[in-house]
Coordinates of N, CA and C in Angstrom, one line a residue:
M7 N 126.8 129.2 48.9 CA 126.7 127.6 48.3 C 128.2 126.7 49.1
T8 N 127.9 125.7 49.9 CA 128.4 124.9 50.0 C 129.3 123.1 48.6
K9 N 130.0 122.8 49.3 CA 130.5 122.5 48.3 C 129.5 121.7 47.8
E10 N 128.9 120.6 47.9 CA 128.1 119.9 47.7 C 127.2 120.1 47.6
Q11 N 126.9 121.4 47.0 CA 125.5 122.2 46.2 C 125.8 122.4 45.0
L12 N 127.2 122.6 45.0 CA 127.9 122.7 43.6 C 127.6 122.2 43.0
V13 N 127.6 121.7 41.4 CA 127.2 121.2 40.2 C 128.8 121.2 39.8
V14 N 129.1 122.8 39.5 CA 130.8 122.5 39.2 C 131.7 123.2 39.7
K15 N 133.0 123.4 39.6 CA 133.5 124.2 40.8 C 134.8 124.0 39.7
V16 N 135.5 124.5 39.5 CA 136.7 125.1 38.8 C 137.4 125.7 39.5
E17 N 139.0 125.3 39.6 CA 140.6 126.0 39.9 C 141.4 125.2 39.6
N18 N 141.9 127.3 39.6 CA 143.5 127.0 39.0 C 143.5 126.2 37.4
L19 N 142.4 126.3 37.0 CA 142.7 125.1 35.8 C 143.6 126.1 34.8
V20 N 144.7 125.8 33.9 CA 145.3 125.4 33.2 C 145.3 124.1 32.4
Q21 N 145.9 124.6 31.0 CA 145.6 123.9 30.0 C 147.0 124.0 28.4
R22 N 147.5 123.5 28.5 CA 148.6 123.5 28.0 C 148.2 122.6 27.0
I23 N 148.8 123.4 25.0 CA 148.6 121.8 23.8 C 149.9 122.5 23.7
G24 N 150.4 121.3 23.9 CA 152.1 121.4 22.7 C 153.2 122.2 23.8
K25 N 153.6 124.0 23.0 CA 153.9 125.0 23.7 C 152.7 126.1 24.5
K26 N 151.9 125.6 23.5 CA 151.1 127.0 23.8 C 149.7 127.1 24.6
E27 N 150.0 127.6 25.9 CA 149.3 127.3 26.6 C 147.4 128.3 26.8
V28 N 146.8 127.3 26.7 CA 145.4 127.8 26.2 C 144.3 128.5 27.1
L29 N 144.7 127.6 28.6 CA 143.9 128.3 29.6 C 144.9 128.7 30.6
K30 N 144.5 129.5 31.4 CA 146.0 130.0 32.5 C 145.3 130.4 33.3
G31 N 144.8 129.1 34.3 CA 144.2 129.5 36.2 C 143.2 129.8 35.8
I32 N 142.1 129.0 34.8 CA 140.4 129.3 35.1 C 140.6 129.1 36.6
S33 N 139.4 130.2 36.6 CA 138.3 129.4 37.9 C 136.5 130.2 38.3
F34 N 136.3 129.0 38.1 CA 134.6 129.7 38.9 C 133.2 128.3 39.5
E35 N 133.3 128.6 39.0 CA 131.5 127.9 40.1 C 130.3 128.4 39.7
A36 N 129.1 126.8 38.9 CA 128.0 126.5 38.4 C 127.0 126.0 39.6
A37 N 125.9 126.4 39.4 CA 124.8 126.4 41.4 C 124.2 125.7 39.4
P38 N 123.5 124.8 41.2 CA 121.5 124.4 40.1 C 120.9 125.5 39.8
G39 N 120.2 125.2 38.3 CA 119.4 126.0 38.1 C 120.4 127.9 37.5
E40 N 121.5 127.6 37.0 CA 122.2 129.0 36.6 C 122.2 128.2 35.2
F41 N 122.4 129.1 34.5 CA 122.9 129.6 32.6 C 123.7 130.0 32.8
Y42 N 124.9 129.7 31.9 CA 126.2 129.9 32.8 C 126.6 130.0 30.6
G43 N 127.0 131.3 30.8 CA 127.3 132.2 29.3 C 128.2 132.3 29.9
I44 N 129.8 131.1 28.6 CA 130.5 131.5 28.1 C 131.4 132.3 27.1
F45 N 131.5 133.1 26.8 CA 131.6 134.2 25.7 C 132.8 134.7 25.1
G46 N 132.5 134.5 23.8 CA 134.9 135.2 23.9 C 134.6 134.3 22.2
Y47 N 136.2 135.5 21.2 CA 136.1 134.7 20.2 C 136.0 133.6 19.6
G48 N 136.6 132.9 18.2 CA 136.8 132.0 18.0 C 138.3 130.8 18.4
G49 N 138.5 129.6 19.6 CA 140.1 130.3 19.0 C 140.1 131.3 20.8
S50 N 139.0 131.1 21.3 CA 139.9 131.9 23.7 C 139.8 130.4 23.7
G51 N 139.9 129.2 23.8 CA 139.5 128.2 25.1 C 138.2 128.1 24.7
K52 N 137.5 128.2 24.5 CA 136.0 128.2 25.1 C 135.8 126.8 25.2
T53 N 135.5 126.0 23.6 CA 135.3 124.1 23.8 C 136.6 123.7 24.3
S54 N 137.7 124.6 24.5 CA 138.2 123.0 25.7 C 138.3 123.5 26.4
L55 N 137.2 124.4 27.3 CA 136.4 124.6 28.7 C 135.9 123.4 28.7
L56 N 134.6 123.3 27.7 CA 134.0 123.0 27.8 C 134.0 121.2 27.4
H57 N 134.7 121.0 27.0 CA 134.9 119.5 26.9 C 136.1 118.9 28.1
I58 N 136.9 119.6 28.8 CA 137.5 119.4 29.7 C 136.1 119.0 30.7
I59 N 135.6 119.6 30.6 CA 134.1 119.5 32.2 C 133.3 118.5 31.7
G60 N 133.5 118.1 30.7 CA 132.6 117.6 29.9 C 133.4 116.2 30.2
G61 N 134.8 116.4 30.6 CA 136.0 115.1 30.5 C 135.9 114.2 29.4
I62 N 136.2 115.0 27.8 CA 136.9 114.8 27.0 C 137.7 115.5 26.4
E63 N 138.8 115.9 27.3 CA 140.0 117.0 27.2 C 140.2 116.9 28.0
K64 N 141.6 116.4 28.8 CA 142.8 116.4 29.7 C 143.2 117.8 29.5
F65 N 143.9 118.1 30.8 CA 144.5 119.6 31.4 C 145.5 119.6 31.9
T66 N 145.7 120.7 32.2 CA 147.8 120.1 32.0 C 147.8 120.6 33.7
R67 N 146.5 121.6 35.1 CA 147.0 120.5 36.2 C 145.8 121.7 36.7
G68 N 145.3 121.8 37.8 CA 143.9 122.5 38.3 C 143.4 121.5 39.3
T69 N 142.1 122.3 39.3 CA 140.9 120.8 39.7 C 139.5 120.8 39.5
V70 N 138.6 120.1 38.4 CA 138.0 119.9 37.9 C 137.0 119.0 38.5
E71 N 136.0 120.0 39.9 CA 134.5 118.3 39.8 C 133.6 119.1 39.2
V72 N 132.6 118.0 39.6 CA 131.7 117.7 38.7 C 130.0 117.2 39.3
L73 N 129.7 117.0 40.2 CA 128.6 117.3 41.5 C 130.1 116.4 42.3
G74 N 130.7 117.3 42.4 CA 131.9 116.6 43.6 C 132.2 116.0 43.2
F75 N 132.2 115.3 42.3 CA 133.7 113.9 41.7 C 134.5 114.6 40.7
N76 N 135.8 114.1 41.6 CA 137.0 114.7 40.6 C 136.8 114.1 39.7
V77 N 137.3 115.1 37.9 CA 137.1 114.2 36.5 C 138.3 113.9 36.5
R78 N 138.8 114.0 37.1 CA 140.5 113.6 36.9 C 140.3 112.3 37.3
K79 N 140.0 111.3 38.7 CA 139.8 110.1 39.0 C 138.4 109.5 38.8
T80 N 137.7 109.4 38.1 CA 136.4 109.4 38.1 C 135.8 109.3 36.6
E81 N 134.7 108.6 35.9 CA 134.3 109.1 35.0 C 132.6 108.9 35.0
R82 N 132.1 109.1 36.8 CA 131.2 108.7 36.8 C 129.8 110.0 36.7
F83 N 130.7 110.6 37.4 CA 129.5 111.9 37.0 C 129.7 112.1 35.4
K84 N 129.5 111.2 34.4 CA 129.0 112.3 33.1 C 128.4 111.4 32.7
K85 N 127.4 109.9 33.7 CA 126.5 109.5 33.4 C 125.3 110.3 34.0
Y86 N 125.2 112.1 34.7 CA 124.5 112.7 35.0 C 124.5 114.5 33.4
I87 N 125.1 113.9 32.7 CA 126.1 115.3 31.5 C 125.3 114.7 30.1
G88 N 124.2 116.1 30.0 CA 124.1 116.2 28.5 C 125.1 116.7 27.6
I89 N 125.6 116.6 26.7 CA 126.3 117.8 26.0 C 125.7 117.6 24.9
V90 N 126.0 119.0 24.3 CA 125.4 119.1 22.5 C 126.9 120.0 21.6
T91 N 127.7 119.1 21.4 CA 129.6 119.2 20.9 C 129.0 120.4 19.2
Q92 N 129.8 120.9 18.6 CA 130.5 121.5 18.5 C 130.2 121.4 17.4
K93 N 130.7 120.1 16.5 CA 130.6 118.4 15.1 C 129.8 117.7 15.9
P94 N 129.3 117.8 14.3 CA 128.1 116.7 14.4 C 128.0 115.9 15.1
S95 N 128.3 114.5 15.9 CA 128.6 113.7 17.9 C 126.7 112.8 17.3
L96 N 125.4 112.9 16.7 CA 124.5 112.7 16.5 C 125.2 110.9 15.7
F97 N 124.4 110.1 15.9 CA 125.1 108.3 15.0 C 123.3 109.2 13.2
R98 N 124.9 109.4 11.9 CA 124.2 110.0 11.4 C 124.0 108.8 10.0
D99 N 123.4 107.9 10.2 CA 123.4 106.7 9.5 C 122.5 106.1 10.2
L100 N 121.7 106.2 11.0 CA 119.9 106.7 12.2 C 119.5 107.1 11.3
R101 N 118.2 107.5 11.0 CA 116.9 108.4 11.4 C 117.1 108.6 12.7
A102 N 115.9 110.7 12.7 CA 116.5 111.1 13.3 C 115.5 110.0 15.0
G103 N 114.3 109.6 14.9 CA 113.5 108.6 16.5 C 114.6 108.1 16.6
E104 N 115.4 107.2 15.2 CA 116.8 105.9 16.1 C 117.3 106.6 16.9
N105 N 118.0 107.6 16.4 CA 118.6 108.5 18.0 C 118.4 108.3 19.4
I106 N 116.9 108.5 18.8 CA 116.0 110.0 20.3 C 116.2 108.1 21.0
E107 N 115.6 107.4 20.1 CA 115.7 105.6 20.9 C 115.9 105.3 21.4
F108 N 117.7 105.5 21.1 CA 118.7 104.2 21.1 C 118.8 105.1 21.9
I109 N 120.0 106.5 22.1 CA 120.1 107.0 23.6 C 119.4 107.6 24.3
G110 N 117.7 107.6 24.0 CA 116.7 107.2 25.1 C 117.0 105.7 26.0
S111 N 117.7 104.4 24.9 CA 117.7 103.0 25.9 C 118.7 103.8 27.0
L112 N 120.5 104.2 26.2 CA 121.5 103.9 27.0 C 121.2 104.5 28.1
K113 N 120.4 106.3 27.6 CA 120.1 106.6 29.2 C 118.6 106.2 30.1
G114 N 118.7 105.4 29.6 CA 117.6 104.6 30.6 C 116.2 105.7 30.7
A115 N 116.2 106.7 29.6 CA 115.3 107.8 29.6 C 113.2 107.4 30.0
D116 N 112.9 108.1 30.2 CA 111.0 107.8 30.0 C 110.7 107.8 28.4
M117 N 110.1 107.4 28.2 CA 110.2 107.5 26.5 C 108.6 108.4 26.4
K118 N 107.8 108.1 27.5 CA 106.6 108.7 27.4 C 107.3 111.1 27.3
G119 N 108.1 110.9 28.1 CA 108.3 112.4 28.7 C 109.5 112.9 27.2
A120 N 110.1 112.0 26.4 CA 111.1 111.9 25.2 C 109.5 112.8 24.3
A121 N 108.8 111.3 23.8 CA 107.5 111.8 23.3 C 107.8 113.2 23.0
D122 N 107.2 113.4 24.5 CA 107.3 115.3 25.2 C 107.8 115.9 24.7
L123 N 109.2 115.8 24.8 CA 110.2 116.8 24.5 C 110.4 116.5 23.3
V124 N 110.8 116.7 22.2 CA 110.1 115.5 20.8 C 109.1 116.6 20.2
D125 N 108.1 116.7 20.5 CA 107.1 117.7 20.7 C 107.1 118.4 20.3
R126 N 107.7 119.3 21.4 CA 107.9 121.2 21.9 C 109.1 121.5 21.2
L127 N 109.9 121.2 20.6 CA 111.1 120.6 20.1 C 110.7 120.5 18.3
G128 N 109.1 120.8 17.9 CA 109.2 120.8 16.7 C 109.7 119.5 15.8
L129 N 109.4 117.9 16.5 CA 110.4 117.1 15.4 C 109.7 116.4 15.6
K130 N 108.5 116.4 16.0 CA 107.7 114.8 15.9 C 107.2 115.1 14.3
D131 N 107.8 115.5 13.3 CA 106.9 115.5 12.3 C 108.4 114.6 10.8
H132 N 109.5 114.7 11.9 CA 110.5 114.6 10.9 C 111.2 113.5 11.4
L133 N 111.0 112.7 12.4 CA 111.8 111.3 13.4 C 111.9 110.2 12.0
K134 N 111.0 110.6 11.5 CA 111.6 109.3 10.3 C 112.5 109.3 8.9
E135 N 112.6 110.4 9.0 CA 114.4 111.6 7.9 C 115.4 111.4 8.4
P136 N 116.3 110.5 7.8 CA 118.1 110.4 8.1 C 118.4 110.8 8.8
T137 N 118.9 111.2 9.7 CA 119.5 112.4 10.6 C 120.9 113.4 9.6
A138 N 121.2 112.6 8.2 CA 122.3 113.4 7.8 C 122.3 114.2 7.0
A139 N 120.2 113.3 6.8 CA 119.4 114.7 5.6 C 118.9 115.9 6.1
L140 N 119.3 116.0 7.6 CA 118.5 116.9 8.5 C 119.4 118.5 8.4
D141 N 118.7 119.3 8.7 CA 119.3 121.3 7.4 C 119.7 121.1 9.5
A142 N 120.3 122.3 9.1 CA 121.1 123.0 10.3 C 120.3 123.5 12.6
G143 N 119.3 124.0 11.7 CA 118.8 123.9 12.3 C 118.0 122.4 13.2
L144 N 117.5 121.5 12.4 CA 116.2 119.9 12.8 C 118.2 119.6 13.0
Y145 N 118.5 119.4 12.9 CA 120.0 118.7 13.9 C 120.7 119.2 15.2
K146 N 120.2 120.6 15.3 CA 120.9 121.3 16.6 C 120.3 121.0 17.4
R147 N 118.4 120.8 16.7 CA 117.0 120.7 17.3 C 117.2 119.3 18.1
L148 N 117.7 118.1 17.8 CA 118.1 117.0 18.1 C 118.4 116.5 18.5
S149 N 120.0 117.0 19.1 CA 121.1 116.7 19.3 C 120.6 117.1 20.5
L150 N 120.0 118.4 21.3 CA 119.9 119.3 21.9 C 118.3 117.9 22.8
A151 N 117.9 117.4 21.9 CA 116.6 116.1 22.6 C 117.6 115.5 23.3
C152 N 118.3 114.7 21.6 CA 118.9 113.8 23.1 C 119.9 114.2 23.7
A153 N 120.4 115.8 24.1 CA 120.8 115.4 25.3 C 120.3 115.6 26.5
L154 N 119.1 115.5 26.7 CA 118.5 116.5 27.2 C 117.9 115.0 28.0
L155 N 117.3 113.8 27.6 CA 117.5 112.8 27.8 C 118.2 112.7 29.1
G156 N 116.5 112.1 30.2 CA 117.5 111.2 31.2 C 116.3 111.4 32.2
P157 N 116.3 112.8 33.0 CA 117.3 114.2 32.3 C 118.6 114.5 33.1
P158 N 119.6 115.1 32.7 CA 120.6 115.3 33.2 C 120.5 116.5 34.8
K159 N 121.5 116.8 35.3 CA 121.2 117.3 35.9 C 122.4 118.8 35.2
L160 N 123.6 117.9 34.5 CA 124.1 119.6 33.9 C 124.6 118.7 32.4
L161 N 124.0 119.9 31.4 CA 123.5 120.5 30.5 C 125.1 120.7 29.7
L162 N 126.0 120.9 29.1 CA 126.9 121.6 28.2 C 126.6 121.5 26.7
L163 N 127.2 122.7 26.3 CA 126.1 122.9 25.2 C 127.3 123.9 24.3
D164 N 128.3 123.5 23.4 CA 128.8 124.3 22.4 C 128.4 124.8 21.4
E165 N 127.9 126.6 21.3 CA 127.8 127.1 20.3 C 126.4 126.6 19.7
P166 N 125.8 126.8 20.7 CA 123.6 126.0 20.3 C 123.6 126.5 19.3
F167 N 123.5 127.6 19.1 CA 122.5 129.0 18.3 C 123.3 129.4 17.0
S168 N 124.9 128.4 17.1 CA 125.9 128.7 16.0 C 124.8 128.1 14.4
G169 N 124.8 129.8 13.2 CA 124.2 128.7 12.2 C 122.7 128.1 11.9
I170 N 122.1 128.5 12.4 CA 120.6 127.8 13.3 C 119.7 128.9 12.7
E171 N 118.1 129.1 11.3 CA 116.9 130.5 11.8 C 116.8 130.2 12.9
P172 N 116.0 132.0 13.4 CA 115.0 131.7 14.3 C 114.5 131.2 15.3
E173 N 113.9 130.2 14.5 CA 112.5 129.5 14.5 C 113.4 128.7 15.7
S174 N 114.5 128.2 15.1 CA 115.2 126.7 15.6 C 115.5 127.0 16.9
Q175 N 116.3 128.6 16.6 CA 117.6 129.3 18.0 C 115.8 129.3 19.5
K176 N 114.3 129.5 19.1 CA 113.6 130.0 19.9 C 113.4 128.9 20.8
L177 N 112.9 127.4 20.2 CA 112.5 126.5 20.6 C 112.9 126.4 21.3
M178 N 114.6 125.8 21.1 CA 115.6 126.0 22.3 C 116.0 126.4 23.0
L179 N 116.0 127.3 23.8 CA 116.1 128.7 23.6 C 115.4 128.5 25.0
K180 N 114.1 127.6 24.6 CA 113.0 128.2 25.4 C 112.9 126.3 26.6
E181 N 113.5 125.8 25.9 CA 113.5 123.9 26.3 C 114.7 124.5 27.5
I182 N 115.7 125.3 27.0 CA 117.3 125.7 27.7 C 117.0 126.4 29.6
K183 N 116.0 127.0 29.5 CA 115.2 127.9 30.4 C 114.2 127.3 30.9
D184 N 113.9 126.1 30.7 CA 112.7 125.5 31.3 C 112.9 124.1 31.8
F185 N 114.5 124.2 31.3 CA 115.6 122.8 32.3 C 116.4 123.7 33.0
V186 N 116.6 125.4 33.6 CA 117.7 126.0 34.3 C 116.2 125.6 35.3
D187 N 114.9 126.3 34.7 CA 114.0 127.0 35.7 C 113.8 125.9 37.1
G188 N 113.8 124.5 35.7 CA 113.7 123.5 36.1 C 114.5 122.5 38.0
G189 N 115.5 123.5 37.6 CA 116.7 123.1 38.9 C 117.7 122.0 38.9
G190 N 118.4 122.6 36.6 CA 119.0 122.0 36.2 C 120.7 122.9 36.0
T191 N 121.1 123.0 35.5 CA 122.5 123.5 35.5 C 123.0 124.2 33.8
C192 N 122.8 124.9 33.1 CA 123.8 124.6 31.7 C 124.5 125.7 31.7
I193 N 126.0 124.7 31.2 CA 127.2 125.8 30.8 C 127.0 125.9 28.5
A194 N 127.1 126.7 28.8 CA 127.2 126.9 27.2 C 128.0 128.4 26.5
C195 N 128.3 128.3 25.9 CA 129.1 128.9 24.5 C 128.8 129.4 24.0
F196 N 129.3 130.3 23.8 CA 128.8 131.8 22.1 C 129.9 132.5 22.0
S197 N 130.1 132.5 20.7 CA 131.4 133.4 19.8 C 130.1 134.3 19.4
S198 N 129.2 134.6 19.7 CA 128.0 135.8 19.4 C 127.6 136.6 20.5
I199 N 126.5 137.5 21.2 CA 125.9 137.9 22.1 C 125.1 138.1 22.0
E200 N 124.1 137.2 21.5 CA 123.2 137.4 20.9 C 122.2 136.9 22.1
A201 N 122.6 135.9 22.9 CA 122.4 135.1 24.3 C 122.5 135.6 25.2
C202 N 122.6 137.0 25.2 CA 123.9 137.2 26.6 C 122.4 137.8 27.4
G203 N 121.3 138.1 26.7 CA 120.3 138.0 27.3 C 120.2 137.3 28.2
A204 N 119.7 135.8 27.7 CA 119.2 134.8 27.7 C 120.0 134.4 29.1
V205 N 121.2 134.7 30.0 CA 121.3 133.6 30.8 C 121.8 134.2 31.9
S206 N 122.1 133.3 33.1 CA 121.5 133.8 34.2 C 122.9 134.7 34.5
S207 N 124.7 134.5 34.0 CA 125.6 134.1 34.9 C 125.9 134.3 32.9
C208 N 127.8 135.3 32.4 CA 127.9 135.4 32.2 C 129.0 135.9 32.7
V209 N 130.5 135.5 31.5 CA 131.5 135.6 31.1 C 132.3 136.1 30.3
W210 N 133.8 135.8 29.8 CA 134.1 136.6 28.9 C 135.4 135.7 29.1
L211 N 135.9 135.3 27.7 CA 136.9 134.3 28.0 C 138.0 134.5 26.3
E212 N 138.8 135.4 26.7 CA 140.2 136.1 26.4 C 141.4 135.1 26.8
N213 N 142.4 135.2 25.3 CA 143.5 134.2 25.6 C 144.2 133.2 26.6
G214 N 142.6 132.8 26.7 CA 142.7 131.7 28.3 C 142.9 132.5 29.3
I215 N 141.7 133.5 29.7 CA 142.2 134.1 30.5 C 140.3 134.3 30.8
L216 N 139.6 134.3 31.7 CA 138.2 133.9 32.9 C 138.1 135.6 32.9
T217 N 137.2 136.5 32.9 CA 136.8 137.9 32.7 C 135.4 138.0 33.5
P218 N 134.4 138.0 34.5 CA 133.2 137.6 34.3 C 132.5 139.1 33.8
M219 N 131.2 139.0 33.8 CA 130.8 140.5 33.0 C 129.6 140.5 33.6
N220 N 128.8 141.7 33.5 CA 127.4 141.4 33.2 C 127.4 142.0 32.0
P221 N 125.4 141.8 31.5 CA 125.4 141.7 29.9 C 125.7 142.9 29.5
S222 N 125.6 144.2 29.8 CA 125.7 145.2 29.7 C 127.7 145.2 29.0
G223 N 127.6 145.4 30.6 CA 129.3 145.5 30.0 C 129.8 143.7 28.7
L224 N 129.2 143.2 29.3 CA 129.3 142.3 28.3 C 129.1 142.7 26.4
R225 N 128.1 143.4 26.7 CA 127.9 144.3 25.2 C 128.7 145.6 24.7
Q226 N 129.6 145.9 25.6 CA 129.8 147.3 25.7 C 132.0 146.4 25.7
K227 N 131.8 145.4 26.1 CA 133.0 145.0 25.5 C 132.8 144.4 24.2
W228 N 132.5 143.5 23.4 CA 131.7 143.0 22.1 C 132.0 144.9 21.3
E229 N 130.9 145.8 21.9 CA 131.4 146.7 20.8 C 132.9 147.0 20.6
E230 N 134.0 147.2 21.5 CA 134.8 147.9 21.2 C 135.4 147.1 20.7
E231 N 135.3 145.4 20.8 CA 136.1 144.5 20.1 C 135.8 144.5 18.9
I232 N 135.4 145.4 18.2 CA 134.5 145.7 17.2 C 135.3 146.5 16.4
R233 N 134.8 147.5 17.7 CA 135.2 148.8 16.5 C 137.6 148.6 16.6
N234 N 137.5 148.0 17.4 CA 139.3 148.2 17.5 C 139.5 146.5 15.8
L235 N 138.6 145.6 15.9 CA 138.5 145.6 14.3 C 138.8 146.0 13.0
Y236 N 137.2 147.3 13.2 CA 137.2 147.7 12.2 C 138.3 149.4 11.6
E237 N 139.0 149.6 12.9 CA 139.7 150.2 13.3 C 140.9 149.8 12.9
K238 N 141.8 148.7 13.2 CA 142.4 148.0 11.8 C 142.7 147.4 11.8
R239 N 141.9 147.0 10.9 CA 141.5 147.1 9.0 C 141.8 148.0 8.5
D240 N 141.1 148.9 8.7 CA 141.6 150.7 7.7 C 142.6 150.9 8.1
G241 N 143.3 150.5 9.2 CA 144.6 150.8 9.9 C 145.6 150.1 8.5
E242 N 145.2 149.6 8.3 CA 146.2 148.5 7.2 C 145.7 148.8 6.1
N243 N 144.4 148.8 5.6 CA 144.0 149.8 4.1 C 143.9 151.1 3.7
A244 N 145.0 151.8 4.6 CA 145.1 153.0 4.7 C 146.3 153.5 3.7

């Protein structure tokens, strides 16, 4: 695939925060129609990597291109991105429907399409509720709906399924897969392996180093890490 066809191209990415090297020479590519999963424990650098791609965090050296734009030289790529951060980022003083309307107007979204999206995500009966009062599952669904307005070409998701019930996970995953099947690109971070069967490409991020894996290899790696954790704990308690 040529450089012009890639949605994301990262080369030799290094990020230092103080004396700590968070990301250590990371390189990867993401293409149209790809669901790219970044798996790893908390504190492994997943959020920093996602934020760098989204133009939220700075980095020390390397090259990051999104839709052909060098993220260090322009912010023009941001209008093609939808993002769901781990921390709440919606307007909490607005009602759920008002967030859809306001963010949709900023993105110039087709509101008929937005209404269909709201319906598919099971939000239709919650539009008049205060955003701050939504439970975790509804809030994540609303965040995804807002991120998909436009629609974007690149969807960035940080722990999209963390702390929510299976019904919300199911509805969100269907929308993500439909987005990808329609030619969109999704890069998502996960600290559990439940989603490894849904992604088209997966990598393991640990100590700032990215390792490509297939789903079966990822499961094996996860089981080994859990086993080592228990063995270490048992040794300390012996």
